[in-house]
Short mmCIF file of C-alpha atoms in Angstrom, two decimals:
data_model
loop_
_atom_site.label_atom_id
_atom_site.label_comp_id
_atom_site.label_asym_id
_atom_site.label_seq_id
_atom_site.Cartn_x
_atom_site.Cartn_y
_atom_site.Cartn_z
CA UNK A 283 86.66 121.19 188.47
CA UNK A 284 87.90 121.29 184.88
CA UNK A 285 91.39 120.94 183.72
CA UNK A 286 92.23 122.86 180.36
CA UNK A 287 94.15 120.36 177.75
CA UNK A 288 97.29 123.48 177.89
CA UNK A 289 100.60 121.61 177.20
CA UNK A 290 102.22 124.77 179.29
CA UNK A 291 99.02 124.03 182.55
CA UNK A 292 102.22 123.84 185.54
CA UNK A 293 101.25 120.28 187.89
CA UNK A 294 102.61 122.13 191.02
CA UNK A 295 100.06 123.65 192.62
CA UNK A 296 97.51 120.44 191.76
CA UNK A 297 97.99 116.77 194.09
CA UNK A 298 99.67 114.10 192.85
CA UNK A 299 96.52 112.48 191.57
CA UNK A 300 95.03 115.15 189.86
CA UNK A 301 98.10 115.78 189.17
CA UNK A 302 98.62 112.88 186.97
CA UNK A 303 94.91 112.18 185.79
CA UNK A 304 96.07 116.40 183.78
CA UNK A 305 99.65 114.37 182.16
CA UNK A 306 97.36 111.66 181.11
CA UNK A 307 94.25 113.58 179.18
CA UNK A 308 96.97 115.65 177.49
CA UNK A 309 98.94 112.51 176.06
CA UNK A 310 95.78 111.13 175.18
CA UNK A 311 94.72 114.36 173.48
CA UNK A 312 98.27 114.21 172.12
CA UNK A 313 97.82 111.10 170.67
CA UNK A 314 94.72 112.12 168.63
CA UNK A 315 96.53 114.91 167.19
CA UNK A 316 100.34 113.55 166.92
CA UNK A 317 101.08 116.28 168.57
CA UNK A 318 104.57 116.51 169.28
CA UNK A 319 105.29 119.20 171.01
CA UNK A 320 102.44 118.52 173.69
CA UNK A 321 104.28 114.94 174.79
CA UNK A 322 107.48 116.19 175.21
CA UNK A 323 105.84 118.11 177.86
CA UNK A 324 104.35 115.47 179.95
CA UNK A 325 107.54 114.05 179.26
CA UNK A 326 108.40 116.51 181.83
CA UNK A 327 105.47 116.79 184.06
CA UNK A 328 105.72 113.31 184.66
CA UNK A 329 109.25 113.22 185.93
CA UNK A 330 108.24 115.98 187.45
CA UNK A 331 105.65 113.90 189.41
CA UNK A 332 108.35 111.80 189.94
CA UNK A 333 110.61 113.39 192.26
CA UNK A 334 107.42 113.87 195.11
CA UNK A 335 106.71 110.42 197.39
CA UNK A 336 104.08 108.85 195.19
CA UNK A 337 102.07 106.46 196.34
CA UNK A 338 102.33 102.99 194.89
CA UNK A 339 99.72 103.27 192.42
CA UNK A 340 100.04 106.18 191.45
CA UNK A 341 103.93 105.23 191.16
CA UNK A 342 102.86 102.11 189.30
CA UNK A 343 100.71 104.42 187.49
CA UNK A 344 103.12 107.35 186.01
CA UNK A 345 105.01 104.07 184.23
CA UNK A 346 101.72 103.16 182.42
CA UNK A 347 101.82 107.10 181.01
CA UNK A 348 105.60 107.51 180.68
CA UNK A 349 105.16 103.97 177.90
CA UNK A 350 101.36 106.02 176.44
CA UNK A 351 104.01 109.22 175.90
CA UNK A 352 107.06 106.55 174.32
CA UNK A 353 103.79 105.10 172.25
CA UNK A 354 102.83 109.03 170.95
CA UNK A 355 106.52 108.65 169.98
CA UNK A 356 106.53 106.11 167.99
CA UNK A 357 103.30 105.99 166.64
CA UNK A 358 104.38 109.36 164.96
CA UNK A 359 107.57 107.81 163.09
CA UNK A 360 105.51 104.25 162.72
CA UNK A 361 105.22 104.22 159.05
CA UNK A 362 108.81 104.32 158.76
CA UNK A 363 109.17 101.12 160.90
CA UNK A 364 107.74 98.06 158.92
CA UNK A 365 110.50 95.09 159.34
CA UNK A 366 112.64 97.42 161.17
CA UNK A 367 114.42 94.74 163.88
CA UNK A 368 115.56 98.00 166.08
CA UNK A 369 112.63 100.68 167.81
CA UNK A 370 113.92 102.31 169.93
CA UNK A 371 110.52 103.99 170.61
CA UNK A 372 109.09 100.36 171.19
CA UNK A 373 112.31 99.47 173.65
CA UNK A 374 111.28 102.10 175.93
CA UNK A 375 107.33 101.34 176.09
CA UNK A 376 108.00 97.60 176.52
CA UNK A 377 111.07 98.80 179.88
CA UNK A 378 108.34 100.75 181.14
CA UNK A 379 105.63 98.94 181.17
CA UNK A 380 106.99 96.22 182.49
CA UNK A 381 108.28 98.68 185.58
CA UNK A 382 104.49 99.13 185.77
CA UNK A 383 103.90 96.11 186.01
CA UNK A 384 106.35 95.00 188.78
CA UNK A 385 106.03 98.46 191.02
CA UNK A 386 104.58 97.51 194.51
CA UNK A 387 101.28 99.28 193.48
CA UNK A 388 101.32 96.83 190.74
CA UNK A 389 98.11 95.32 192.61
CA UNK A 390 96.57 98.39 194.01
CA UNK A 391 95.29 99.27 190.64
CA UNK A 392 91.57 98.33 190.06
CA UNK A 393 91.57 95.69 187.98
CA UNK A 394 91.25 96.36 184.63
CA UNK A 395 93.62 99.04 184.20
CA UNK A 396 95.71 95.74 185.46
CA UNK A 397 94.41 94.28 182.18
CA UNK A 398 94.95 97.45 180.59
CA UNK A 399 98.49 97.65 181.16
CA UNK A 400 98.86 93.35 180.83
CA UNK A 401 97.15 93.98 177.57
CA UNK A 402 99.58 97.10 175.73
CA UNK A 403 102.71 94.98 177.42
CA UNK A 404 101.37 91.86 175.26
CA UNK A 405 100.55 93.74 172.26
CA UNK A 406 103.69 95.10 171.99
CA UNK A 407 105.44 91.66 173.10
CA UNK A 408 103.70 90.32 170.05
CA UNK A 409 104.38 93.06 167.64
CA UNK A 410 107.82 92.51 167.72
CA UNK A 411 108.00 88.55 167.65
CA UNK A 412 107.83 87.25 171.37
CA UNK A 413 104.50 85.70 170.88
CA UNK A 414 105.36 83.00 173.54
CA UNK A 415 105.65 86.29 176.34
CA UNK A 416 102.75 87.71 175.01
CA UNK A 417 100.22 84.87 175.53
CA UNK A 418 100.93 84.37 178.87
CA UNK A 419 100.35 88.28 179.80
CA UNK A 420 97.43 88.44 178.01
CA UNK A 421 96.03 84.99 179.73
CA UNK A 422 96.73 86.51 183.32
CA UNK A 423 94.50 89.87 182.50
CA UNK A 424 91.81 87.26 181.62
CA UNK A 425 91.50 85.90 185.25
CA UNK A 426 91.62 89.30 186.20
CA UNK A 427 88.77 90.05 184.20
CA UNK A 428 87.66 86.81 181.93
CA UNK A 429 85.65 88.83 179.20
CA UNK A 430 87.95 91.62 179.22
CA UNK A 431 87.43 92.39 175.30
CA UNK A 432 90.97 93.91 174.22
CA UNK A 433 93.05 91.20 176.13
CA UNK A 434 91.00 87.98 174.25
CA UNK A 435 91.10 89.60 171.40
CA UNK A 436 94.39 90.37 171.03
CA UNK A 437 95.35 86.87 172.46
CA UNK A 438 93.34 84.59 169.55
CA UNK A 439 94.83 87.41 167.38
CA UNK A 440 98.37 86.53 168.55
CA UNK A 441 97.69 82.81 168.80
CA UNK A 442 96.83 83.02 164.39
CA UNK A 443 99.88 84.16 163.93
CA UNK A 444 101.72 81.67 166.60
CA UNK A 445 99.74 79.08 164.35
CA UNK A 446 101.21 79.69 161.46
CA UNK A 447 104.95 79.71 162.46
CA UNK A 448 104.54 76.03 163.41
CA UNK A 449 105.05 73.15 161.34
CA UNK A 450 103.41 70.36 162.14
CA UNK A 451 99.88 70.82 161.20
CA UNK A 452 97.99 69.40 164.05
CA UNK A 453 99.82 71.47 166.17
CA UNK A 454 98.92 74.36 163.99
CA UNK A 455 95.74 72.84 163.69
CA UNK A 456 94.09 73.05 167.54
CA UNK A 457 96.45 76.49 167.83
CA UNK A 458 93.68 77.91 165.70
CA UNK A 459 90.57 76.33 166.24
CA UNK A 460 91.66 77.31 170.02
CA UNK A 461 92.03 81.05 168.54
CA UNK A 462 89.17 81.01 167.12
CA UNK A 463 87.15 79.87 169.90
CA UNK A 464 88.95 82.78 171.45
CA UNK A 465 88.07 85.25 168.95
CA UNK A 466 84.48 84.68 169.10
CA UNK A 467 84.41 84.83 173.21
CA UNK A 468 86.13 88.54 172.27
CA UNK A 469 82.81 89.59 170.37
CA UNK A 470 81.15 89.80 173.70
CA UNK A 471 83.93 91.42 175.16
CA UNK A 472 83.75 94.27 177.25
CA UNK A 473 85.14 97.22 175.97
CA UNK A 474 85.66 99.79 177.77
CA UNK A 475 86.53 102.10 175.08
CA UNK A 476 84.06 103.26 171.68
CA UNK A 477 87.42 103.35 170.09
CA UNK A 478 87.91 99.80 169.57
CA UNK A 479 85.35 99.23 167.08
CA UNK A 480 87.94 98.50 164.57
CA UNK A 481 89.90 96.03 166.50
CA UNK A 482 86.82 94.80 167.31
CA UNK A 483 86.05 93.87 163.96
CA UNK A 484 89.80 93.24 163.07
CA UNK A 485 88.79 90.43 165.26
CA UNK A 486 85.79 88.79 163.91
CA UNK A 487 87.46 88.79 160.50
CA UNK A 488 89.99 87.06 161.19
CA UNK A 489 88.00 84.27 162.86
CA UNK A 490 85.87 84.19 159.85
CA UNK A 491 89.18 83.54 157.52
CA UNK A 492 89.78 80.89 160.07
CA UNK A 493 86.22 79.37 160.52
CA UNK A 494 86.99 79.29 156.13
CA UNK A 495 89.67 77.49 156.32
CA UNK A 496 89.60 74.49 158.17
CA UNK A 497 86.97 71.81 159.56
CA UNK A 498 87.27 72.89 162.98
CA UNK A 499 84.55 70.43 163.84
CA UNK A 500 86.75 67.90 162.94
CA UNK A 501 89.67 69.82 165.08
CA UNK A 502 87.95 70.06 167.90
CA UNK A 503 87.60 65.85 168.02
CA UNK A 504 90.95 65.52 169.19
CA UNK A 505 91.51 64.67 172.31
CA UNK A 506 94.23 67.13 173.98
CA UNK A 507 93.34 66.23 177.73
CA UNK A 508 92.87 61.71 178.19
CA UNK A 509 96.42 61.51 177.17
CA UNK A 510 99.28 59.85 179.91
CA UNK A 511 101.73 62.42 182.21
CA UNK A 512 103.66 59.41 183.50
CA UNK A 513 103.83 55.59 185.45
CA UNK A 514 104.60 57.05 189.44
CA UNK A 515 103.31 59.36 191.01
CA UNK A 516 106.68 61.39 190.99
CA UNK A 517 106.85 61.79 187.04
CA UNK A 518 103.02 62.12 186.98
CA UNK A 519 103.92 64.99 189.84
CA UNK A 520 106.75 65.92 187.61
CA UNK A 521 105.05 66.26 184.65
CA UNK A 522 101.86 67.64 185.95
CA UNK A 523 103.81 70.58 187.23
CA UNK A 524 106.03 71.49 184.01
CA UNK A 525 102.96 71.53 182.35
CA UNK A 526 100.96 74.74 185.23
CA UNK A 527 104.48 76.40 184.32
CA UNK A 528 104.32 75.55 180.99
CA UNK A 529 108.00 74.38 180.73
CA UNK A 530 107.72 71.33 177.55
CA UNK A 531 109.42 71.95 174.57
CA UNK A 532 106.08 72.00 172.85
CA UNK A 533 103.68 74.94 171.97
CA UNK A 534 100.65 73.32 173.02
CA UNK A 535 101.83 73.95 176.49
CA UNK A 536 101.13 77.43 175.61
CA UNK A 537 97.89 76.60 175.21
CA UNK A 538 97.73 75.72 179.07
CA UNK A 539 97.70 72.69 180.75
CA UNK A 540 97.01 70.52 178.44
CA UNK A 541 98.11 67.15 179.03
CA UNK A 542 97.75 66.29 175.61
CA UNK A 543 101.35 68.63 175.71
CA UNK A 544 103.70 67.05 178.60
CA UNK A 545 106.47 66.43 176.20
CA UNK A 546 108.82 67.79 174.23
CA UNK A 547 108.12 67.34 171.25
CA UNK A 548 109.25 70.61 169.19
CA UNK A 549 112.56 69.91 166.85
CA UNK A 550 114.01 71.30 164.10
CA UNK A 551 111.80 71.29 161.38
CA UNK A 552 113.71 69.17 158.08
CA UNK A 553 116.56 70.75 156.93
CA UNK A 554 117.29 71.71 153.79
CA UNK A 555 121.05 69.90 152.20
CA UNK A 556 123.21 70.59 149.25
CA UNK A 557 123.87 66.77 148.62
CA UNK A 558 121.65 63.61 148.52
CA UNK A 559 122.31 61.48 150.98
CA UNK A 560 124.71 63.16 153.54
CA UNK A 561 124.72 62.60 156.92
CA UNK A 562 122.74 65.10 159.04
CA UNK A 563 124.28 68.90 158.79
CA UNK A 564 126.13 69.19 163.50
CA UNK A 565 123.33 71.57 164.24
CA UNK A 566 120.75 69.32 164.33
CA UNK A 567 123.64 67.14 166.94
CA UNK A 568 123.57 71.35 168.66
CA UNK A 569 120.17 71.50 169.06
CA UNK A 570 120.04 67.95 170.21
CA UNK A 571 122.14 69.01 173.72
CA UNK A 572 120.63 72.22 173.99
CA UNK A 573 117.24 70.66 174.46
CA UNK A 574 118.31 68.37 176.59
CA UNK A 575 120.42 70.20 178.06
CA UNK A 576 117.42 72.68 179.14
CA UNK A 577 115.03 69.05 179.90
CA UNK A 578 118.45 68.57 182.11
CA UNK A 579 117.75 72.39 184.06
CA UNK A 580 114.01 71.60 184.64
CA UNK A 581 114.51 68.44 186.52
CA UNK A 582 117.04 69.96 188.82
CA UNK A 583 115.12 72.75 189.69
CA UNK A 584 112.39 70.43 190.41
CA UNK A 585 114.35 68.52 192.74
CA UNK A 586 115.09 70.97 194.16
CA UNK A 587 112.34 73.14 194.66
CA UNK A 588 110.18 70.01 196.41
CA UNK A 589 113.14 68.43 198.35
CA UNK A 590 111.32 67.96 202.25
CA UNK A 591 114.54 66.12 203.53
CA UNK A 592 118.02 66.27 204.02
CA UNK A 593 120.18 64.34 201.21
CA UNK A 594 121.70 61.72 202.70
CA UNK A 595 124.76 63.14 200.49
CA UNK A 596 124.91 66.46 202.72
CA UNK A 597 125.20 64.56 205.95
CA UNK A 598 128.12 64.87 208.24
CA UNK A 599 129.53 67.99 206.07
CA UNK A 600 131.10 70.37 207.92
CA UNK A 601 130.13 72.96 207.89
CA UNK A 602 130.01 76.42 209.58
CA UNK A 603 127.41 78.22 211.33
CA UNK A 604 127.68 81.56 210.25
CA UNK A 605 124.71 82.96 211.82
CA UNK A 606 122.96 84.22 208.89
CA UNK A 607 120.53 81.45 207.82
CA UNK A 608 122.53 80.13 205.39
CA UNK A 609 121.38 77.56 203.05
CA UNK A 610 123.65 74.91 202.25
CA UNK A 611 122.08 71.46 200.76
CA UNK A 612 121.93 70.43 197.59
CA UNK A 613 118.65 70.66 196.88
CA UNK A 614 119.69 74.16 196.56
CA UNK A 615 122.52 73.49 194.73
CA UNK A 616 120.01 71.93 192.44
CA UNK A 617 118.12 74.95 191.76
CA UNK A 618 122.08 76.46 191.52
CA UNK A 619 123.17 74.31 188.48
CA UNK A 620 119.61 74.73 187.20
CA UNK A 621 120.39 79.01 186.45
CA UNK A 622 123.91 78.27 185.05
CA UNK A 623 122.27 75.02 182.73
CA UNK A 624 119.49 77.30 181.38
CA UNK A 625 122.02 81.14 181.50
CA UNK A 626 124.28 78.91 179.34
CA UNK A 627 121.91 78.46 176.92
CA UNK A 628 121.47 81.95 175.44
CA UNK A 629 125.53 81.98 174.35
CA UNK A 630 124.55 78.32 172.37
CA UNK A 631 122.21 79.61 170.88
CA UNK A 632 124.17 82.26 169.42
CA UNK A 633 126.75 80.25 168.24
CA UNK A 634 124.52 78.20 166.18
CA UNK A 635 122.58 81.54 164.40
CA UNK A 636 126.10 82.58 163.12
CA UNK A 637 126.69 79.34 161.69
CA UNK A 638 123.67 78.58 160.55
CA UNK A 639 122.07 81.54 159.35
CA UNK A 640 125.72 82.56 158.19
CA UNK A 641 126.12 85.39 160.44
CA UNK A 642 130.06 85.67 159.94
CA UNK A 643 131.31 87.09 163.61
CA UNK A 644 134.55 85.67 164.85
CA UNK A 645 133.76 83.22 167.44
CA UNK A 646 135.70 84.94 170.16
CA UNK A 647 132.91 87.48 169.44
CA UNK A 648 129.92 85.09 169.63
CA UNK A 649 127.25 85.88 172.00
CA UNK A 650 123.54 86.27 172.70
CA UNK A 651 124.31 90.01 172.87
CA UNK A 652 126.22 90.98 170.32
CA UNK A 653 125.85 87.88 167.50
CA UNK A 654 122.76 90.13 166.18
CA UNK A 655 125.42 92.86 165.50
CA UNK A 656 128.58 94.24 163.02
CA UNK A 657 131.51 94.87 165.92
CA UNK A 658 133.56 98.02 163.90
CA UNK A 659 132.24 101.84 164.20
CA UNK A 660 130.91 103.01 167.94
CA UNK A 661 128.81 102.26 170.08
CA UNK A 662 125.73 101.63 170.09
CA UNK A 663 126.92 99.00 167.00
CA UNK A 664 124.69 98.60 163.49
CA UNK A 665 123.08 96.07 163.49
CA UNK A 666 123.80 93.23 160.99
CA UNK A 667 123.09 93.97 156.82
CA UNK A 668 121.76 90.06 156.95
CA UNK A 669 119.11 91.04 159.95
CA UNK A 670 118.21 95.06 159.15
CA UNK A 671 114.97 93.81 157.06
CA UNK A 672 115.10 90.05 157.29
CA UNK A 673 110.87 89.61 157.21
CA UNK A 674 111.48 85.96 160.31
CA UNK A 675 108.71 86.80 162.57
CA UNK A 676 110.36 84.18 165.16
CA UNK A 677 114.22 85.40 164.97
CA UNK A 678 112.96 88.44 165.16
CA UNK A 679 111.76 87.78 168.27
CA UNK A 680 115.06 85.88 169.38
CA UNK A 681 116.40 89.08 169.44
CA UNK A 682 113.58 90.84 171.40
CA UNK A 683 114.57 88.59 173.81
CA UNK A 684 118.49 88.80 173.99
CA UNK A 685 117.92 92.49 175.40
CA UNK A 686 116.38 90.97 178.62
CA UNK A 687 119.86 89.89 178.96
CA UNK A 688 122.81 92.43 180.06
CA UNK A 689 126.01 92.79 179.21
CA UNK A 690 128.41 96.20 180.09
CA UNK A 691 128.59 96.20 175.92
CA UNK A 692 125.27 96.27 175.47
CA UNK A 693 123.07 98.09 178.11
CA UNK A 694 119.85 99.36 176.17
CA UNK A 695 117.44 96.67 177.59
CA UNK A 696 114.07 96.21 178.23
CA UNK A 697 113.90 93.52 181.16
CA UNK A 698 113.82 95.03 185.09
CA UNK A 699 115.94 92.53 186.43
CA UNK A 700 117.89 91.71 183.26
CA UNK A 701 121.51 93.86 185.15
CA UNK A 702 120.16 91.48 188.53
CA UNK A 703 120.49 88.33 186.50
CA UNK A 704 123.32 88.52 185.37
CA UNK A 705 124.83 89.48 188.49
CA UNK A 706 123.57 85.83 190.38
CA UNK A 707 124.60 85.08 186.88
CA UNK A 708 128.53 86.45 187.13
CA UNK A 709 128.56 85.83 190.99
CA UNK A 710 127.56 81.80 190.14
CA UNK A 711 130.10 81.33 187.31
CA UNK A 712 132.96 83.32 189.26
CA UNK A 713 132.50 84.62 192.29
CA UNK A 714 130.41 84.06 195.54
CA UNK A 715 126.49 84.03 195.55
CA UNK A 716 125.64 83.07 198.98
CA UNK A 717 121.60 82.21 199.16
CA UNK A 718 119.97 82.39 202.76
CA UNK A 719 116.43 81.82 204.20
CA UNK A 720 114.36 84.99 204.42
CA UNK A 721 115.05 85.12 208.17
CA UNK A 722 118.98 86.66 207.40
CA UNK A 723 118.78 88.36 204.62
CA UNK A 724 118.25 91.66 206.96
CA UNK A 725 121.62 91.35 207.80
CA UNK A 726 123.69 93.56 205.84
CA UNK A 727 122.84 94.99 201.66
CA UNK A 728 124.99 94.06 198.31
CA UNK A 729 128.15 96.45 198.83
CA UNK A 730 130.57 96.47 196.23
CA UNK A 731 132.87 95.61 198.88
CA UNK A 732 131.64 92.58 200.19
CA UNK A 733 132.94 89.19 199.27
CA UNK A 734 129.78 87.86 197.18
CA UNK A 735 126.25 89.42 196.46
CA UNK A 736 122.80 87.73 199.06
CA UNK A 737 120.50 85.92 197.64
CA UNK A 738 117.24 84.60 199.17
CA UNK A 739 116.47 81.28 199.00
CA UNK A 740 112.66 81.81 197.26
CA UNK A 741 114.20 84.71 195.10
CA UNK A 742 117.21 82.19 193.63
CA UNK A 743 114.35 80.15 192.95
CA UNK A 744 112.08 82.83 191.06
CA UNK A 745 114.60 84.08 189.61
CA UNK A 746 115.96 80.71 187.78
CA UNK A 747 112.26 79.67 186.75
CA UNK A 748 112.83 82.79 184.90
CA UNK A 749 116.11 81.85 183.72
CA UNK A 750 114.33 78.65 182.66
CA UNK A 751 111.12 79.76 181.02
CA UNK A 752 113.31 81.90 178.84
CA UNK A 753 115.32 79.50 177.76
CA UNK A 754 112.05 77.66 176.77
CA UNK A 755 111.15 80.15 174.57
CA UNK A 756 115.00 80.61 173.48
CA UNK A 757 114.28 77.15 171.60
CA UNK A 758 110.65 77.65 170.72
CA UNK A 759 111.86 80.67 168.42
CA UNK A 760 114.96 79.26 167.18
CA UNK A 761 112.80 75.66 166.44
CA UNK A 762 110.57 77.91 164.53
CA UNK A 763 112.67 80.92 162.86
CA UNK A 764 115.04 77.89 161.43
CA UNK A 765 111.58 77.28 159.96
CA UNK A 766 110.76 79.56 158.11
CA UNK A 767 114.28 80.09 156.77
CA UNK A 768 113.81 76.57 155.53
CA UNK A 769 111.11 77.31 153.81
CA UNK A 770 112.40 80.54 152.02
CA UNK A 771 115.57 78.24 151.09
CA UNK A 772 113.66 75.14 150.05
CA UNK A 773 112.28 78.21 147.18
CA UNK A 774 115.10 79.37 146.29
CA UNK A 775 116.56 76.04 145.63
CA UNK A 776 116.81 75.73 141.88
CA UNK A 777 118.64 79.06 142.19
CA UNK A 778 120.97 77.93 145.12
CA UNK A 779 121.22 74.24 144.05
CA UNK A 780 119.69 72.68 147.58
CA UNK A 781 118.10 69.89 146.61
CA UNK A 782 114.55 68.98 149.40
CA UNK A 783 114.62 68.25 152.63
CA UNK A 784 116.31 65.80 154.46
CA UNK A 785 113.22 64.19 156.56
CA UNK A 786 115.21 63.18 160.50
CA UNK A 787 115.03 59.59 162.27
CA UNK A 788 113.31 59.94 165.98
CA UNK A 789 116.21 59.02 168.25
CA UNK A 790 114.12 55.51 170.44
CA UNK A 791 114.19 56.07 174.46
CA UNK A 792 115.89 52.93 174.66
CA UNK A 793 118.55 54.25 172.92
CA UNK A 794 119.01 57.59 176.11
CA UNK A 795 121.61 55.75 178.43
#
């Protein structure tokens, strides 16, 4: 039976899969015709369908279709976006795509559908400046289908944009050469829709531009593999793990587990100062400290998840067995400390932004969610005028990264687990986070009147890794945002009375005591 594309058609008599198929056609047709009314009705039908006890794969697809419907609304006002930082429709689109990916039914979808969802999510994150997260998602799609054309092409574009944000010319050339190779592979990729012809043309035009500007043969001679991972086996295992998890503060680690990236080389770029011969500004030391705290948290986490024996400090520590498989050990505490240290970096980044970008927020009001807004009037608070249309792609990405974290007065989020991460952090800092072996997790649920919040050891490990990845991305965004601002200040130097950028020396490892 062919379903007529009529917005007023009811799905009451249709089986779940057939009803969902109809809604998908309606959303696609509404997009082509720019029909807001049909998109509105599609939302109504999706809510009606979600009220049914759907199979997991259909429930995941519902979130994907809701994201497409939000995309319709976003496209209807795309001419007003430009460099707008707040984009409510895109925010909802990202949230629905993430819900689709996190749903238990996602793995039951066919491979191409999974690639479509992952590629769409990556594209939206890249467009708002979250290029690190986007690259990971495109990589995930390509592991499912290595020739998936839209993932290949968009990954190549994403790498080219990322490369142009870097201040290290060698890193930039390696990343652009990789982008060129990925875009070349996109020419022979598999495209499930003939409407992607314009996208394919964009991919190849970008590839030609890169080839015209760079000696790719010379760049390809750079050895990315033959680099030491350390002297001891323990250090080698640690650095190999960091590479695999993409946890080095090094943009080349976003290209994969390349040994050349096994060092935390990214720092602040050279800074412009108002007077010649002055010492480096305090923010240099501030960034150093945040970077050191991240690296230490990463090491603690690795030690915690790889411990295989009871540490001597845990022996003869008398604890009662609560018969719910409690997890008490130095290894667990290292993971808990890593979570706390990594999460604390976000508010510190906010203080950095408040000072360096002259936001002017009173110090007692500074947090990673609040730093972007003026604390006046009714919620939602207005975006700070310094940032409203500020063309700083890495900084805008940092703004959107902040939406993955939850604060009571800023409840709009793009991460489905934002409230959970915040709850874990609050219990670690102020309350009682009960960590258990998974066998003990069925004893009781988290209720408001319980003294503590319960979490399994594997779940705590996974949440801590997520926070570490977010913190790493935030520090890279911050460095590249400063680089963008420094370039702007250099161009305005004569008018503002600023001198040339101040070069900085590197602290020798032997001085680290």
